Amino acid sequence: MRFKMFSGLLSHPDRYIEEHLSNVLEIGLKFFQDIYQDKVLKDVFSIILFSHDLGKTTDYFQRYIQGEKVDKKLKNHSLLGAVVSLYLTDRYLKTEQIDDNFLLVISFVVPKRHHSDLQDFMDDLVLDDDDIDLLKQQIETIDKEKFKVFLENLKIENKDIFDFDFDEIDLEKIKNLVSDLKRFVRKEIRKTDKLDYYVKALLFYSLLLDADKSDVGIKTDKDVLFKKFDLKPDLVANYVENLPKQDNILYNLRQQAYTEIKNQEVDLKHKIYTLNLPTGIGKTLLSFKYALKIADKFKQETGKDLRIIYVLPFLSVIEQNHKVIENLLKHSNINVDNSLLLKYHHLTGFNYKDEEEILDYDTSRILTEGFNSKIIITTFMQFFYSIIGNKKGMVRKFHRLTNSVVILDEVQSIPTKYWLLIREVLYFLAERFNLYVIYTTATLPDIFINGKNLSSGEYFNKLNRYQINIDLSQKTVSEFCSNLQLQHDKSYLFILNTVSSAKEVYNFLKQKYPDQVIYLSTHIIPKERLKRIQALKDKLKPIAVSTQLVEAGVDIDFDVVYRDFSPLDSIIQSAGRCNREGLREKGLVYVINLIDDKNRKYSSYVYDTVLLEATKDVLTKDLYDEIEIQELVKRYYRLLNERKYQDRDILKSATGLVFSGENSIEDFLLIEEGKYKQDVFIQLDDRAVEVWNEFKKVLTIENLFERKKAFNSIKKDFYEYVVSVPIKNNEPNKDGNFYVVHKSELEGFYDEETGYKVKGDIFLEY
């Protein structure tokens, strides 16, 4: 964007503020037009975009951006931007004769928080005497002539709503208005049970964050933000028709399910769908096929594109699903770059490929973290913390979830207490913002039954691959192992609830069956873990001992599965690893009930008592065939629903805009991380030593941003050697503020077979 004469006011070291704000307005309004068609909302959002960086016009900030040392309070620009935004919004609404206190609230809070996480709105709606004094001090330093040139230079529509002079802002009136708005939040918003305020606040916040970040961070043509793709549903047909044909019941059922999905007509009025099928039927391709059908129909009727977001609970299956969809696209000779297909989780590096070019680090990071792709494969963590959270890095992509088809795989993996909250948020987005949801699982919770089922229930009646034997009599690991009699012509999978019990079973089996056992847990470095999972897929060894990490999504197959007692959905997911392909007459699943030397059940260390009790109550027989599982699942979720195991407090936090503090959105945790865990780098081989030495060099880089960029180049290799473990009583040394076990120290800290040597009583996976 070119100007005859610049104002001389910088927003960034290499950018004048008129350039930055003109671009932010252009990008932000392009994002906005795909979500809202409301003129008033558009004008208010325009004011927010325009105002958010106006605090940078002060002399304090100008001196700071040019390298001078300036008092932190004086150079802060967010509060002044928030005050201008509130002033202009109030003026605009009065001109339009509109009474909407909530628009005033977000016009103040959103720009105030554009460099930080969202807080409790009650805490943000404060403007005290010290703030007023600071604002006056800042405003006095603004060069009026330069500011006038800046306003004239702005390339924006509807310029009259932005035309103002700082002298016309009465800060005492603004202070009183903020106080009135705080009262409005307390008396009105805190008493509502509707999600309208919550969703609108997140949308405006995420739209501003993304527009701001995109302008600054994307060094290439900004059109990369708005690329469109026209993918037809027959992509899947082309791929499926070329898969190897088989002569067995599972293959026939896959074909039947595919035909059923292919023949399902799309009614765009239906926003919520369920794909409830037994394990092994091919839900990845089926759900993707229907997502393409929805997107195609939506494009025909509205002219708009829908992105597809495939959400999975575990990192272990991200690679698997990504590879399936990548192969599907390549099969139709489609050039697969990251603007078309993006895989993103917390360990992903930032190497965004657009057509044939790998974009620079800054651009790659902005596009990757912002879900800037037609098809995104991601984790529950990335998705759900974007719709239920306050962290700016996560919430920035919230607006990307509008105009989308979201495939939620294994939805029952979400903690049960959050089902109500998640359902309400997703239903609200579906109703208002063109979000389509496909829930896909073998064990569908009743709470999501409002969706249209894409498959008939007959598949469950046609598969009888395994038999579940229930024995809830309590046994120690030693007692259990002493009674084991393994047959040489069968394969066995043992799934335990804790690392300590898994190690105990492994050590017993290793002595009895040397060279035949594979051990898996998250205490083993990821590089080795992936090798072992592949070895299980290739059936290189007949016995596997694992924690819960293999129970869902990992495509492995055994004759016999032993599962320590757990909630019913986990038991059924584990059973899905037994005779998965249906090639044997009948697989055997044994549910056992192990206790430690204190007579405490291992299951009680991991799972909520309510879930365990509900499972115990529905398992009224000692023996179940797979054909009975569907009815068992219905009874289980019906029981949980009756017991009202739902956390309504976080839903109340969302509707009341309580984003931080006690009893707030921050209480939403998909995984109870546990303070006892630390990341530890394991120098297991020569490559690990090389990577660690590269990491040490990265730490010497003084500039924080350059240091992050350099780390990104080794991030993937680095985390292949990192385990997250409890280090109490066996703490390694820190080097460069990161725990590390050097190659010479391995014997004391890491076992090549079982991983990190934890010391203590019970250690869990998550």
PDB file of C-alpha atoms in Angstrom, residues 518-664:
ATOM      1  CA  ILE A 518       6.889 -55.357  23.215  1.00  0.00           C
ATOM      2  CA  TYR A 519       6.374 -52.711  25.910  1.00  0.00           C
ATOM      3  CA  LEU A 520       4.676 -49.332  25.359  1.00  0.00           C
ATOM      4  CA  SER A 521       4.135 -46.284  27.533  1.00  0.00           C
ATOM      5  CA  THR A 522       4.630 -42.522  27.312  1.00  0.00           C
ATOM      6  CA  HIS A 523       7.714 -42.918  29.526  1.00  0.00           C
ATOM      7  CA  ILE A 524       9.485 -44.220  26.408  1.00  0.00           C
ATOM      8  CA  ILE A 525      10.807 -41.554  24.039  1.00  0.00           C
ATOM      9  CA  PRO A 526       8.417 -40.861  21.111  1.00  0.00           C
ATOM     10  CA  LYS A 527      10.955 -41.961  18.482  1.00  0.00           C
ATOM     11  CA  GLU A 528      11.167 -45.446  19.986  1.00  0.00           C
ATOM     12  CA  ARG A 529       7.434 -45.539  20.774  1.00  0.00           C
ATOM     13  CA  LEU A 530       6.501 -45.049  17.107  1.00  0.00           C
ATOM     14  CA  LYS A 531       8.910 -47.821  16.105  1.00  0.00           C
ATOM     15  CA  ARG A 532       7.231 -50.187  18.548  1.00  0.00           C
ATOM     16  CA  ILE A 533       3.724 -49.311  17.391  1.00  0.00           C
ATOM     17  CA  GLN A 534       4.820 -50.029  13.828  1.00  0.00           C
ATOM     18  CA  ALA A 535       6.305 -53.343  14.981  1.00  0.00           C
ATOM     19  CA  LEU A 536       2.922 -54.240  16.507  1.00  0.00           C
ATOM     20  CA  LYS A 537       1.169 -53.359  13.255  1.00  0.00           C
ATOM     21  CA  ASP A 538       3.634 -55.566  11.407  1.00  0.00           C
ATOM     22  CA  LYS A 539       3.029 -58.371  13.950  1.00  0.00           C
ATOM     23  CA  LEU A 540       6.752 -58.760  14.633  1.00  0.00           C
ATOM     24  CA  LYS A 541       6.134 -59.962  18.197  1.00  0.00           C
ATOM     25  CA  PRO A 542       3.102 -61.827  19.584  1.00  0.00           C
ATOM     26  CA  ILE A 543       2.845 -60.137  23.017  1.00  0.00           C
ATOM     27  CA  ALA A 544       2.388 -56.442  23.853  1.00  0.00           C
ATOM     28  CA  VAL A 545       2.111 -54.726  27.226  1.00  0.00           C
ATOM     29  CA  SER A 546       0.893 -51.149  27.121  1.00  0.00           C
ATOM     30  CA  THR A 547      -0.772 -48.355  28.981  1.00  0.00           C
ATOM     31  CA  GLN A 548      -3.955 -46.774  27.605  1.00  0.00           C
ATOM     32  CA  LEU A 549      -2.177 -45.119  24.674  1.00  0.00           C
ATOM     33  CA  VAL A 550      -3.127 -47.985  22.297  1.00  0.00           C
ATOM     34  CA  GLU A 551      -6.776 -48.340  23.282  1.00  0.00           C
ATOM     35  CA  ALA A 552      -8.243 -46.043  20.599  1.00  0.00           C
ATOM     36  CA  GLY A 553      -7.327 -45.303  17.012  1.00  0.00           C
ATOM     37  CA  VAL A 554      -4.118 -47.351  16.781  1.00  0.00           C
ATOM     38  CA  ASP A 555      -4.644 -49.932  14.072  1.00  0.00           C
ATOM     39  CA  ILE A 556      -3.349 -53.093  15.775  1.00  0.00           C
ATOM     40  CA  ASP A 557      -4.912 -56.556  16.010  1.00  0.00           C
ATOM     41  CA  PHE A 558      -4.578 -59.337  18.612  1.00  0.00           C
ATOM     42  CA  ASP A 559      -6.207 -62.698  19.351  1.00  0.00           C
ATOM     43  CA  VAL A 560      -6.550 -61.988  23.075  1.00  0.00           C
ATOM     44  CA  VAL A 561      -6.782 -58.697  24.979  1.00  0.00           C
ATOM     45  CA  TYR A 562      -6.514 -58.229  28.753  1.00  0.00           C
ATOM     46  CA  ARG A 563      -7.810 -54.879  30.027  1.00  0.00           C
ATOM     47  CA  ASP A 564      -7.532 -53.647  33.603  1.00  0.00           C
ATOM     48  CA  PHE A 565     -10.887 -52.298  34.803  1.00  0.00           C
ATOM     49  CA  SER A 566     -11.816 -48.881  33.370  1.00  0.00           C
ATOM     50  CA  PRO A 567     -14.903 -46.935  32.211  1.00  0.00           C
ATOM     51  CA  LEU A 568     -17.020 -48.846  29.710  1.00  0.00           C
ATOM     52  CA  ASP A 569     -16.032 -46.812  26.647  1.00  0.00           C
ATOM     53  CA  SER A 570     -12.345 -47.534  27.357  1.00  0.00           C
ATOM     54  CA  ILE A 571     -13.092 -51.236  27.722  1.00  0.00           C
ATOM     55  CA  ILE A 572     -14.889 -51.263  24.368  1.00  0.00           C
ATOM     56  CA  GLN A 573     -12.138 -49.266  22.658  1.00  0.00           C
ATOM     57  CA  SER A 574      -9.619 -51.767  23.999  1.00  0.00           C
ATOM     58  CA  ALA A 575     -11.795 -54.625  22.751  1.00  0.00           C
ATOM     59  CA  GLY A 576     -11.554 -53.000  19.311  1.00  0.00           C
ATOM     60  CA  ARG A 577      -7.908 -54.180  19.211  1.00  0.00           C
ATOM     61  CA  CYS A 578      -9.114 -57.809  19.440  1.00  0.00           C
ATOM     62  CA  ASN A 579      -9.779 -59.746  16.215  1.00  0.00           C
ATOM     63  CA  ARG A 580     -10.161 -56.312  14.618  1.00  0.00           C
ATOM     64  CA  GLU A 581     -10.244 -57.607  11.053  1.00  0.00           C
ATOM     65  CA  GLY A 582     -12.666 -60.422  11.948  1.00  0.00           C
ATOM     66  CA  LEU A 583     -10.418 -63.025  10.350  1.00  0.00           C
ATOM     67  CA  ARG A 584     -10.534 -65.393  13.327  1.00  0.00           C
ATOM     68  CA  GLU A 585     -13.561 -67.217  14.639  1.00  0.00           C
ATOM     69  CA  LYS A 586     -13.756 -65.310  17.949  1.00  0.00           C
ATOM     70  CA  GLY A 587     -11.315 -63.142  19.853  1.00  0.00           C
ATOM     71  CA  LEU A 588     -11.209 -63.085  23.640  1.00  0.00           C
ATOM     72  CA  VAL A 589     -11.223 -59.962  25.836  1.00  0.00           C
ATOM     73  CA  TYR A 590     -10.669 -60.303  29.574  1.00  0.00           C
ATOM     74  CA  VAL A 591     -11.583 -57.459  31.917  1.00  0.00           C
ATOM     75  CA  ILE A 592      -9.640 -57.826  35.157  1.00  0.00           C
ATOM     76  CA  ASN A 593      -9.525 -55.797  38.363  1.00  0.00           C
ATOM     77  CA  LEU A 594      -5.987 -55.226  39.623  1.00  0.00           C
ATOM     78  CA  ILE A 595      -5.000 -53.766  43.000  1.00  0.00           C
ATOM     79  CA  ASP A 596      -1.684 -52.549  44.381  1.00  0.00           C
ATOM     80  CA  ASP A 597       0.009 -53.659  47.598  1.00  0.00           C
ATOM     81  CA  LYS A 598      -2.149 -51.176  49.531  1.00  0.00           C
ATOM     82  CA  ASN A 599      -5.320 -52.914  48.267  1.00  0.00           C
ATOM     83  CA  ARG A 600      -6.208 -49.876  46.165  1.00  0.00           C
ATOM     84  CA  LYS A 601      -7.517 -50.480  42.651  1.00  0.00           C
ATOM     85  CA  TYR A 602      -5.229 -49.154  39.921  1.00  0.00           C
ATOM     86  CA  SER A 603      -8.328 -47.873  38.100  1.00  0.00           C
ATOM     87  CA  SER A 604      -9.058 -45.500  40.990  1.00  0.00           C
ATOM     88  CA  TYR A 605      -5.777 -43.654  40.363  1.00  0.00           C
ATOM     89  CA  VAL A 606      -6.783 -42.824  36.810  1.00  0.00           C
ATOM     90  CA  TYR A 607     -10.560 -42.597  36.382  1.00  0.00           C
ATOM     91  CA  ASP A 608     -13.433 -40.797  38.036  1.00  0.00           C
ATOM     92  CA  THR A 609     -15.405 -42.856  40.550  1.00  0.00           C
ATOM     93  CA  VAL A 610     -18.726 -41.951  38.896  1.00  0.00           C
ATOM     94  CA  LEU A 611     -17.619 -43.511  35.599  1.00  0.00           C
ATOM     95  CA  LEU A 612     -16.239 -46.617  37.267  1.00  0.00           C
ATOM     96  CA  GLU A 613     -19.384 -47.119  39.342  1.00  0.00           C
ATOM     97  CA  ALA A 614     -21.634 -46.701  36.283  1.00  0.00           C
ATOM     98  CA  THR A 615     -19.538 -49.285  34.423  1.00  0.00           C
ATOM     99  CA  LYS A 616     -19.762 -51.708  37.322  1.00  0.00           C
ATOM    100  CA  ASP A 617     -23.542 -51.213  37.523  1.00  0.00           C
ATOM    101  CA  VAL A 618     -24.180 -51.997  33.834  1.00  0.00           C
ATOM    102  CA  LEU A 619     -21.890 -55.041  33.730  1.00  0.00           C
ATOM    103  CA  THR A 620     -24.433 -57.396  35.251  1.00  0.00           C
ATOM    104  CA  LYS A 621     -23.152 -60.533  33.453  1.00  0.00           C
ATOM    105  CA  ASP A 622     -19.805 -62.303  33.316  1.00  0.00           C
ATOM    106  CA  LEU A 623     -19.849 -62.694  29.550  1.00  0.00           C
ATOM    107  CA  TYR A 624     -20.750 -60.384  26.624  1.00  0.00           C
ATOM    108  CA  ASP A 625     -20.485 -60.899  22.892  1.00  0.00           C
ATOM    109  CA  GLU A 626     -19.648 -57.934  20.658  1.00  0.00           C
ATOM    110  CA  ILE A 627     -23.190 -58.136  19.308  1.00  0.00           C
ATOM    111  CA  GLU A 628     -24.457 -57.055  22.771  1.00  0.00           C
ATOM    112  CA  ILE A 629     -22.159 -54.054  23.121  1.00  0.00           C
ATOM    113  CA  GLN A 630     -24.436 -51.447  21.552  1.00  0.00           C
ATOM    114  CA  GLU A 631     -27.190 -52.042  24.088  1.00  0.00           C
ATOM    115  CA  LEU A 632     -24.636 -52.009  26.890  1.00  0.00           C
ATOM    116  CA  VAL A 633     -23.345 -48.609  25.736  1.00  0.00           C
ATOM    117  CA  LYS A 634     -26.861 -47.153  25.676  1.00  0.00           C
ATOM    118  CA  ARG A 635     -27.494 -48.312  29.234  1.00  0.00           C
ATOM    119  CA  TYR A 636     -24.154 -46.893  30.392  1.00  0.00           C
ATOM    120  CA  TYR A 637     -24.706 -43.401  28.995  1.00  0.00           C
ATOM    121  CA  ARG A 638     -28.325 -43.399  30.114  1.00  0.00           C
ATOM    122  CA  LEU A 639     -27.097 -44.114  33.623  1.00  0.00           C
ATOM    123  CA  LEU A 640     -24.539 -41.299  33.491  1.00  0.00           C
ATOM    124  CA  ASN A 641     -27.232 -38.935  32.231  1.00  0.00           C
ATOM    125  CA  GLU A 642     -29.547 -39.914  35.078  1.00  0.00           C
ATOM    126  CA  ARG A 643     -26.791 -39.263  37.597  1.00  0.00           C
ATOM    127  CA  LYS A 644     -26.395 -35.745  36.141  1.00  0.00           C
ATOM    128  CA  TYR A 645     -22.667 -35.994  35.932  1.00  0.00           C
ATOM    129  CA  GLN A 646     -22.295 -32.625  34.224  1.00  0.00           C
ATOM    130  CA  ASP A 647     -20.255 -29.601  35.210  1.00  0.00           C
ATOM    131  CA  ARG A 648     -22.673 -26.668  34.948  1.00  0.00           C
ATOM    132  CA  ASP A 649     -20.284 -24.275  36.704  1.00  0.00           C
ATOM    133  CA  ILE A 650     -18.022 -23.831  33.659  1.00  0.00           C
ATOM    134  CA  LEU A 651     -21.048 -23.302  31.425  1.00  0.00           C
ATOM    135  CA  LYS A 652     -22.109 -20.561  33.844  1.00  0.00           C
ATOM    136  CA  SER A 653     -18.592 -19.094  33.662  1.00  0.00           C
ATOM    137  CA  ALA A 654     -18.892 -18.960  29.870  1.00  0.00           C
ATOM    138  CA  THR A 655     -22.311 -17.293  29.796  1.00  0.00           C
ATOM    139  CA  GLY A 656     -21.129 -14.854  32.492  1.00  0.00           C
ATOM    140  CA  LEU A 657     -17.837 -13.994  30.707  1.00  0.00           C
ATOM    141  CA  VAL A 658     -15.704 -15.203  33.616  1.00  0.00           C
ATOM    142  CA  PHE A 659     -12.564 -16.019  31.657  1.00  0.00           C
ATOM    143  CA  SER A 660     -10.061 -16.148  34.535  1.00  0.00           C
ATOM    144  CA  GLY A 661      -9.752 -16.638  38.272  1.00  0.00           C
ATOM    145  CA  GLU A 662     -11.558 -19.076  40.547  1.00  0.00           C
ATOM    146  CA  ASN A 663     -14.601 -20.872  39.083  1.00  0.00           C
ATOM    147  CA  SER A 664     -13.830 -19.637  35.585  1.00  0.00           C
TER     148      SER A 664
END
